[in-house]
Short mmCIF file of C-alpha atoms in Angstrom, two decimals:
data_model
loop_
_atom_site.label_atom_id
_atom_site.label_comp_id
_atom_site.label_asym_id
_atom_site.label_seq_id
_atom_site.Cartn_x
_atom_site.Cartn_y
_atom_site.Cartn_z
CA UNK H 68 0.00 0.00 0.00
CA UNK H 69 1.07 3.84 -0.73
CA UNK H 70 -0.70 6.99 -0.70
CA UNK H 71 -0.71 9.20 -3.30
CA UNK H 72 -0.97 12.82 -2.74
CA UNK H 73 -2.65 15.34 -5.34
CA UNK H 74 -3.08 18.87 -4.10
CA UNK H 75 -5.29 20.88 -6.66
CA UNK H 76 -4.92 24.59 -6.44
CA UNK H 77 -6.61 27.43 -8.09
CA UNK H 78 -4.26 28.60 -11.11
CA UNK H 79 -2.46 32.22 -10.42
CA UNK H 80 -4.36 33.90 -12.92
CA UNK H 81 -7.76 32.94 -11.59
CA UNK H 82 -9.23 34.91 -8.21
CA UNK H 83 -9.41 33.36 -4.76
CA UNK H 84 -11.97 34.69 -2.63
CA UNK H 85 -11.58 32.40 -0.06
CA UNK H 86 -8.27 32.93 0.12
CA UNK H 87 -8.26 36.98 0.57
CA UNK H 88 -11.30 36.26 3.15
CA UNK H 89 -8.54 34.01 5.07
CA UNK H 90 -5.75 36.69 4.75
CA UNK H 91 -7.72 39.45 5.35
CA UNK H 92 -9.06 38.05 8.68
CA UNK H 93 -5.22 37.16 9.85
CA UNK H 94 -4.46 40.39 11.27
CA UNK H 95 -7.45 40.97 13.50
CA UNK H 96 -6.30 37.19 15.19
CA UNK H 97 -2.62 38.91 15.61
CA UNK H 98 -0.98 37.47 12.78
CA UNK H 99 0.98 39.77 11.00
CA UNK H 100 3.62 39.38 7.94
CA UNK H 101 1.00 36.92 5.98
CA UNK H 102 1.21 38.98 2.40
CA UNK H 103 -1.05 36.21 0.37
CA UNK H 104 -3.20 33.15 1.16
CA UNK H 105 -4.46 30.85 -1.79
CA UNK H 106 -6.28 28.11 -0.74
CA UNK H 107 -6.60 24.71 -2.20
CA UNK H 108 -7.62 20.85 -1.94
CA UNK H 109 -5.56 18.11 -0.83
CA UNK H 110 -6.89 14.34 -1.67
CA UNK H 111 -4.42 11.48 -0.15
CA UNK H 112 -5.28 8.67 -2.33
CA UNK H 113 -4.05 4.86 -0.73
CA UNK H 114 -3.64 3.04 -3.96
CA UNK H 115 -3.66 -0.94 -3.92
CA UNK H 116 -0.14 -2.72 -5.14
CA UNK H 117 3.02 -1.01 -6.14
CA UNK H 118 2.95 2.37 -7.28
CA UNK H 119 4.78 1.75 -10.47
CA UNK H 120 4.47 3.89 -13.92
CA UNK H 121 1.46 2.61 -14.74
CA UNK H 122 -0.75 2.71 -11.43
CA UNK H 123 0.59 6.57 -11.08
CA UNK H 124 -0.42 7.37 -15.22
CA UNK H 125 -4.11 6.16 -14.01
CA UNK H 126 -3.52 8.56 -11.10
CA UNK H 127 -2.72 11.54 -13.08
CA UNK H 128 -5.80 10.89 -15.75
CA UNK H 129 -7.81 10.85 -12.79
CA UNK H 130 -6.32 13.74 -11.17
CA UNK H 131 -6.66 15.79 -14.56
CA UNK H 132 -10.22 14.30 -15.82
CA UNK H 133 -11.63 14.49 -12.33
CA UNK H 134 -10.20 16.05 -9.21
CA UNK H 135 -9.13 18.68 -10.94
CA UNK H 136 -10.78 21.48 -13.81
CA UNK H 137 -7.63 22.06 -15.58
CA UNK H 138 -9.86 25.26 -16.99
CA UNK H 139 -9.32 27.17 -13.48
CA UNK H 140 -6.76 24.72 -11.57
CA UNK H 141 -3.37 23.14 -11.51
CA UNK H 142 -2.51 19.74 -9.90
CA UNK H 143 0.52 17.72 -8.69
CA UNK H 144 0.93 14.46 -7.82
CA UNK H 145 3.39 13.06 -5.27
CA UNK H 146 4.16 9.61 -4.01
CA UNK H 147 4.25 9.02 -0.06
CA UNK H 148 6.34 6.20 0.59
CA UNK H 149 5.93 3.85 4.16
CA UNK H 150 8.60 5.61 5.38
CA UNK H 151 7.39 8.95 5.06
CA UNK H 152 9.83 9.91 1.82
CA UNK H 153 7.89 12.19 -0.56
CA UNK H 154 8.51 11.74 -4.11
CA UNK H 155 7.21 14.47 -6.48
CA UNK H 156 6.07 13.18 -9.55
CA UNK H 157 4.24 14.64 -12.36
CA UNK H 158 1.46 17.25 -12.85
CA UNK H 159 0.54 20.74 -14.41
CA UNK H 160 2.75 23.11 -12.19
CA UNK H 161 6.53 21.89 -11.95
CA UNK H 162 6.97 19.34 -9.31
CA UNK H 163 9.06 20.88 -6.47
CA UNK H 164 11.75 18.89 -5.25
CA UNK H 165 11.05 15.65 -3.01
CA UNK H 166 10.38 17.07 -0.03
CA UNK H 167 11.13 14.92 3.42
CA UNK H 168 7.56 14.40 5.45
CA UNK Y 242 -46.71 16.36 -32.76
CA UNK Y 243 -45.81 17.67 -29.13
CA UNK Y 244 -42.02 18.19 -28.73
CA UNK Y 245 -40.52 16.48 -26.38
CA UNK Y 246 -37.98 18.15 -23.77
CA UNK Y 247 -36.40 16.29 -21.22
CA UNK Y 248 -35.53 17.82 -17.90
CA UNK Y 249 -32.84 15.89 -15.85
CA UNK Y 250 -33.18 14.67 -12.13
CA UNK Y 251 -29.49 14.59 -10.23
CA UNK Y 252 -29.77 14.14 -6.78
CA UNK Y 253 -29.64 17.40 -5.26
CA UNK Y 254 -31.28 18.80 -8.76
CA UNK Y 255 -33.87 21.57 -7.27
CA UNK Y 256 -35.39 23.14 -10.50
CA UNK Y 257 -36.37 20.09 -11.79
CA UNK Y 258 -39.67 20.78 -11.49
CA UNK Y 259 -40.05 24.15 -12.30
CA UNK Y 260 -38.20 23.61 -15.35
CA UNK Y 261 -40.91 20.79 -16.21
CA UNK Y 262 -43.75 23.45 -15.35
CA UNK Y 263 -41.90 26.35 -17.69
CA UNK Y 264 -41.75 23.23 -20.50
CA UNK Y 265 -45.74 22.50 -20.04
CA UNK Y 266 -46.65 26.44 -19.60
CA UNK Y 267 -44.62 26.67 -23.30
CA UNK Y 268 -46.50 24.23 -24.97
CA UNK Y 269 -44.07 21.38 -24.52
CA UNK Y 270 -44.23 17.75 -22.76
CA UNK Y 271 -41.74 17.98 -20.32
CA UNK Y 272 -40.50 14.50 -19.84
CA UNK Y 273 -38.43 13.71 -16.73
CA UNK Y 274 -34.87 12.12 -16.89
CA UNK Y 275 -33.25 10.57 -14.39
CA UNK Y 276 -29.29 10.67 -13.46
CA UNK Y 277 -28.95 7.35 -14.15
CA UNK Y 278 -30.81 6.11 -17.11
CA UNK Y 279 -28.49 6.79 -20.34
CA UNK Y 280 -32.67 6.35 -22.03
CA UNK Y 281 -33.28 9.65 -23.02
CA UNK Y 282 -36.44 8.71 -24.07
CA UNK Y 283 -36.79 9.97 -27.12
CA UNK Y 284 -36.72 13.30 -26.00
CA UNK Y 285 -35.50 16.63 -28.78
CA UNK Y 286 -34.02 18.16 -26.11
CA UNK Y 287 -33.09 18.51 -22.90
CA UNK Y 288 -32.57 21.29 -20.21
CA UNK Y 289 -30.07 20.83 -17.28
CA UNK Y 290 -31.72 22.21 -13.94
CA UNK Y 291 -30.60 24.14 -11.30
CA UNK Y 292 -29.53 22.85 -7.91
CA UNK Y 293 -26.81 21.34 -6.02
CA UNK Y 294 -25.87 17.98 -7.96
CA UNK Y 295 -24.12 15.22 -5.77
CA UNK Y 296 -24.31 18.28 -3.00
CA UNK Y 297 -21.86 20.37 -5.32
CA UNK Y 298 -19.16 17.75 -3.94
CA UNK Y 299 -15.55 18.16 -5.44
CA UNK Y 300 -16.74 21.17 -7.57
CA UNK Y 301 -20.46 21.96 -9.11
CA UNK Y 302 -20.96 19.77 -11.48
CA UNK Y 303 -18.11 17.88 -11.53
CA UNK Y 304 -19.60 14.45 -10.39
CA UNK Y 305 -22.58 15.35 -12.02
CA UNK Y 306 -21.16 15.25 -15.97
CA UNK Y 307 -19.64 11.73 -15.64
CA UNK Y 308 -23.31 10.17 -14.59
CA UNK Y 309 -25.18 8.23 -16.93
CA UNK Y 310 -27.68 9.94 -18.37
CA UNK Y 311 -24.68 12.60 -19.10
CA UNK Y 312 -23.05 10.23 -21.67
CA UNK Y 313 -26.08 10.08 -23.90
CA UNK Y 314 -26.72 13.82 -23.13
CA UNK Y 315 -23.17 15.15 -24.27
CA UNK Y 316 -23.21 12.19 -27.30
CA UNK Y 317 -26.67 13.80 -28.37
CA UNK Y 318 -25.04 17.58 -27.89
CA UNK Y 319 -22.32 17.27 -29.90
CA UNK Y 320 -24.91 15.89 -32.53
CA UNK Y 321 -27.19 18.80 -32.88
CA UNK Y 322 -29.74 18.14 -29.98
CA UNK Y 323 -30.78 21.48 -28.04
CA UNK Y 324 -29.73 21.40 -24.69
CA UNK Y 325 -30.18 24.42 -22.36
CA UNK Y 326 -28.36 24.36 -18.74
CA UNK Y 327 -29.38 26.40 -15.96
CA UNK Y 328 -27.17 27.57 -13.25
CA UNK Y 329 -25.73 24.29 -11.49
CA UNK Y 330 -26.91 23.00 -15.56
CA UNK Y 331 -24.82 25.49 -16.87
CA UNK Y 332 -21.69 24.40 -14.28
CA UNK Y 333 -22.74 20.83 -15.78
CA UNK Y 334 -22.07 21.65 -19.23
CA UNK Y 335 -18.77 23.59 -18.55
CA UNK Y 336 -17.31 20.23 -16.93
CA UNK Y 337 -18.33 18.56 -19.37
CA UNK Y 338 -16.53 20.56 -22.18
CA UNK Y 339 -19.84 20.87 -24.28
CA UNK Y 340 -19.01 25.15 -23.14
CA UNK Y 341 -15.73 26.70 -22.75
CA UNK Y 342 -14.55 28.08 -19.29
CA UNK Y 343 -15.72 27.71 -15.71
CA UNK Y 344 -17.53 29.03 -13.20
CA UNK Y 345 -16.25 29.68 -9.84
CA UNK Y 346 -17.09 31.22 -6.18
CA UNK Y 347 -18.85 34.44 -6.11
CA UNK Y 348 -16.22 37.51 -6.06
CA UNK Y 349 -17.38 38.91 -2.66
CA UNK Y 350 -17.77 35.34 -1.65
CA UNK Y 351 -22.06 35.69 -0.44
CA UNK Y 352 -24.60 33.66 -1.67
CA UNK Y 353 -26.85 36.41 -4.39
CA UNK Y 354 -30.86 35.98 -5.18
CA UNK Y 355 -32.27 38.54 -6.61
CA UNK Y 356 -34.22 39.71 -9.61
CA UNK Y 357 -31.68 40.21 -12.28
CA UNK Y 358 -31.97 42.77 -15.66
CA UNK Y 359 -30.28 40.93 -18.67
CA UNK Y 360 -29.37 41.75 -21.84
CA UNK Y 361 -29.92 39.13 -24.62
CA UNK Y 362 -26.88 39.85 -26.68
CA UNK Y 363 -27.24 36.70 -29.70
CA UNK Y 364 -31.33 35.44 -30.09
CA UNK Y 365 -29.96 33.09 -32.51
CA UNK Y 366 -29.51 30.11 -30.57
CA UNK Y 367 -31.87 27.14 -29.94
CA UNK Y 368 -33.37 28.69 -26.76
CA UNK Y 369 -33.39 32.84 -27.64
CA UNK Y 370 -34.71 32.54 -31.26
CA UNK Y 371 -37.84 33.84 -29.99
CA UNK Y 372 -36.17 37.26 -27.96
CA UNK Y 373 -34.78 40.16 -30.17
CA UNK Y 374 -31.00 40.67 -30.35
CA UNK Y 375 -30.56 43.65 -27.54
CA UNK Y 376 -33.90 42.91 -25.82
CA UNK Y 377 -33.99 42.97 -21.78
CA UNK Y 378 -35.20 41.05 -20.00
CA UNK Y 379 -35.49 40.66 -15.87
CA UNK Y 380 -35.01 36.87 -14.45
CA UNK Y 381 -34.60 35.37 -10.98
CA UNK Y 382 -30.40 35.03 -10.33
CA UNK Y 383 -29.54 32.65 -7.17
CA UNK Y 384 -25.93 31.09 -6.75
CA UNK Y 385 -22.64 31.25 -4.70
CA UNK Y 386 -20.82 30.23 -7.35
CA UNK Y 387 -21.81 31.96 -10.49
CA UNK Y 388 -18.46 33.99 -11.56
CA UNK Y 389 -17.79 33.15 -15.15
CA UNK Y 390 -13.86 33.00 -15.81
CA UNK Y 391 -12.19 32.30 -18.90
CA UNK Y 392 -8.94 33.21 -20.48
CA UNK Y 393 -8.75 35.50 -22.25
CA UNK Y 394 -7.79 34.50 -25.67
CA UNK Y 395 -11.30 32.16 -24.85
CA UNK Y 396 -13.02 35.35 -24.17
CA UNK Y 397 -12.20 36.89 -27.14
CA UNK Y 398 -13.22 34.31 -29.29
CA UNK Y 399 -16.69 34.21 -27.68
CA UNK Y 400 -17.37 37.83 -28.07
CA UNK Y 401 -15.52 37.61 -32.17
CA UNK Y 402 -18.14 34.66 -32.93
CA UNK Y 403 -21.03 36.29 -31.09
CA UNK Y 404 -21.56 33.09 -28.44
CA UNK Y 405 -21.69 35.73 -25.31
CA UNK Y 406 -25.47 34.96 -24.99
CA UNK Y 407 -26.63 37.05 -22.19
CA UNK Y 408 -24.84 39.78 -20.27
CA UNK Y 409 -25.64 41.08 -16.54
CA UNK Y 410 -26.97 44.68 -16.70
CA UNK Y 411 -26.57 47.29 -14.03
CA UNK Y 412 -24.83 45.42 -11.85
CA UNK Y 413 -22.46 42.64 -12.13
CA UNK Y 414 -23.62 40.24 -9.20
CA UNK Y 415 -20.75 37.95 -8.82
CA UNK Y 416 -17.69 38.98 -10.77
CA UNK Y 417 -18.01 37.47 -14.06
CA UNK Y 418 -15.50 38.29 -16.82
CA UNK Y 419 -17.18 40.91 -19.20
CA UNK Y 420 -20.43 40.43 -17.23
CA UNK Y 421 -21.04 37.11 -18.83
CA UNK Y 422 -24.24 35.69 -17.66
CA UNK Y 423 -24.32 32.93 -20.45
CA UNK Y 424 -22.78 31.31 -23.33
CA UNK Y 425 -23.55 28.78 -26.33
CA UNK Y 426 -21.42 26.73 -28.29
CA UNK Y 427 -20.12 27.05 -31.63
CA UNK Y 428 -23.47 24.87 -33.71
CA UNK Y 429 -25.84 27.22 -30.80
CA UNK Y 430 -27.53 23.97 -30.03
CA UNK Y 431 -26.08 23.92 -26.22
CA UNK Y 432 -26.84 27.37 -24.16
CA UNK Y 433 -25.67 27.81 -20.09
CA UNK Y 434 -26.16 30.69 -18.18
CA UNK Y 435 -26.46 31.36 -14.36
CA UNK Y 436 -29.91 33.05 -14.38
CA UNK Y 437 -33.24 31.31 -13.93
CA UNK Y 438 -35.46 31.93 -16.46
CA UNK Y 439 -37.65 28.96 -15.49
CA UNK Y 440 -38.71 30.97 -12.60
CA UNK Y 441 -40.41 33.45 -14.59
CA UNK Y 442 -42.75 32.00 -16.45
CA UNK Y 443 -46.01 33.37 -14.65
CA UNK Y 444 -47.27 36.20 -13.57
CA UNK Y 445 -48.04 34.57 -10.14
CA UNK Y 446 -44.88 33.08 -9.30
CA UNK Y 447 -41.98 35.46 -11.29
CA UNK Y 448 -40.97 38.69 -11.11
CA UNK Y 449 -42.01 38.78 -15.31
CA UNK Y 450 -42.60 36.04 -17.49
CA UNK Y 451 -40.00 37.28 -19.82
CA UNK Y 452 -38.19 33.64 -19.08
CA UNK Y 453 -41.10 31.67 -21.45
CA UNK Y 454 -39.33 32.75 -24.64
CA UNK Y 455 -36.33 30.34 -23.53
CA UNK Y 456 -38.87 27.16 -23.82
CA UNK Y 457 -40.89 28.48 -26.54
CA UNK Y 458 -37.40 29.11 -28.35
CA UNK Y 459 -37.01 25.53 -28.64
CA UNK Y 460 -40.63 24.57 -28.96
CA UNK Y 461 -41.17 26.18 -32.15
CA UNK Y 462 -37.78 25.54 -33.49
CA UNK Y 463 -37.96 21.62 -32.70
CA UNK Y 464 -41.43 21.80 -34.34
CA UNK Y 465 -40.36 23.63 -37.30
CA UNK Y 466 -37.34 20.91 -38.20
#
């Protein structure tokens, strides 16, 4: 078993609302410094077998048919190993370097 | 021969039913459809209501345009068949690629009803042949996420080839690029928009009945062919 990770967020061009509300409400709790807030979705997907070339291809057809409209959004897809290693792998923004959970 | 116009059921679908009555009122047989029967029942066309499909889960729409009765529907689309979708409809058809672009959260983020002053900006489409080009017209508006967004190269095509259907007048009640309000494709067999026309159909229940042209639109043209 291994869980895949896409996060879907709202391309740069395209207005977040949500996220301003979010910002705009962080300096009435006391926190200051926060310039920009964007918010997004996060799905943790526990895929059955290896996670080989194929399994994460299916992944990223269903990340760009389904989980995300690649209209108003951007996706990536990262592998989370059993020991916590992240491995980025594919998806419409460039995949930042495999971060350590 | 009546003409046939299918109005689909998702669950979470709201307008169903007044877009059934706003069928019948136009002199149509509203037949109902349900999410998943691909059977379209040999309707000649179909109208996508308003609502919360699958509780607007993932994003509106989204679960909504891989159902059953959505493969026949976008098979029959891209074959000529007059298909009209209203506000969660219209998110419907943008998933589903039958209309360009998307529609996202309301710009100042509150849910908007409210009577709404269009302007019908192309009547030559399957469901506005029987409004003038420039006529306005005032129609119930009700979503929280009804902000049309495009790019713009997208934009500009729709404006160039005259597929901006309807455009919000004096004010523009959730940030849509250009003040879209609705759209057709390129054949102007499939129309979206935001706006409720199937709530003004009668004098008792709507604000005007200037919504009726929509469904006598297609009545008449599905008659005449």
């Amino acid at each position: 078993m291994a869980r895949v990770v896409v996060d879907v967020m709202l391309k740069p061009e395209i207005l977040d609302p949500q996220g301003q509300a979010v910002q705009r409400a962080l300096p009435r709790l006391g926190f200051d410094g926060i310039t920009d807030v964007r918010q997004g979705k996060r799905f943790e997907l526990e895929v059955e077998g290896p996670v080989d070339g194929d399994a994460l291809a299916r992944v990223r057809e269903l990340a760009e048919t389904f989980l995300a409209n690649t209209v108003i959004e951007d996706f990536t897809v990262r592998v989370v190993e059993a020991d916590g290693v992240e491995r980025a792998v594919s998806g419409t923004q460039a995949p930042t370097e495999g971060a350590t959970a | 021969m009546t003409t046939r116009i299918g109005v689909v059921t998702f669950p979470g679908s709201l307008d169903d039913s007044d877009a059934r009555r706003a069928i019948r009122i136009a002199g149509g047989e509203p037949v109902a459809l349900w999410h998943r029967d691909k059977d379209l029942h040999q309707v000649d066309a179909v109208v996508l209501p308003g609502g919360f499909s699958y509780g607007d889960y993932l994003r509106c729409g989204a679960i909504a345009r891989f159902s059953p009765v959505m493969q026949t529907v976008i098979e029959q689309a891209k074959a000529g068949m007059p298909v009209l979708g209203i506000c969660n409809g219209f998110q419907v058809l943008c998933e589903s690629h039958l209309l360009p672009g998307a529609l996202t959260r309301n710009d100042h983020l509150h849910f908007v009803c409210r009577d709404q002053r269009l302007r019908v900006e192309n009547a030559g489409t399957a469901w506005t042949s029987d409004y003038e080009s420039g006529q306005e017209i005032t129609v119930p508006l009700k979503n929280g996420e009804g902000g049309y967004v495009a790019d713009e190269r997208t934009l500009d095509a729709l404006e160039a080839e005259g597929r901006v259907v309807f455009r919000y007048l004096d004010v523009n009640p959730n940030g849509s690029r250009r003040d879209i309000a609705g759209i057709t494709n390129e054949a102007g067999n499939v129309v979206g928009l935001m706006p409720h026309p199937e709530h003004a159909v009668e004098a008792l229940t709507g604000p005007t009945t200037d919504g009726l042209g929509f469904f006598t639109s297609a009545v008449k043209k599905l008659v005449a062919s």
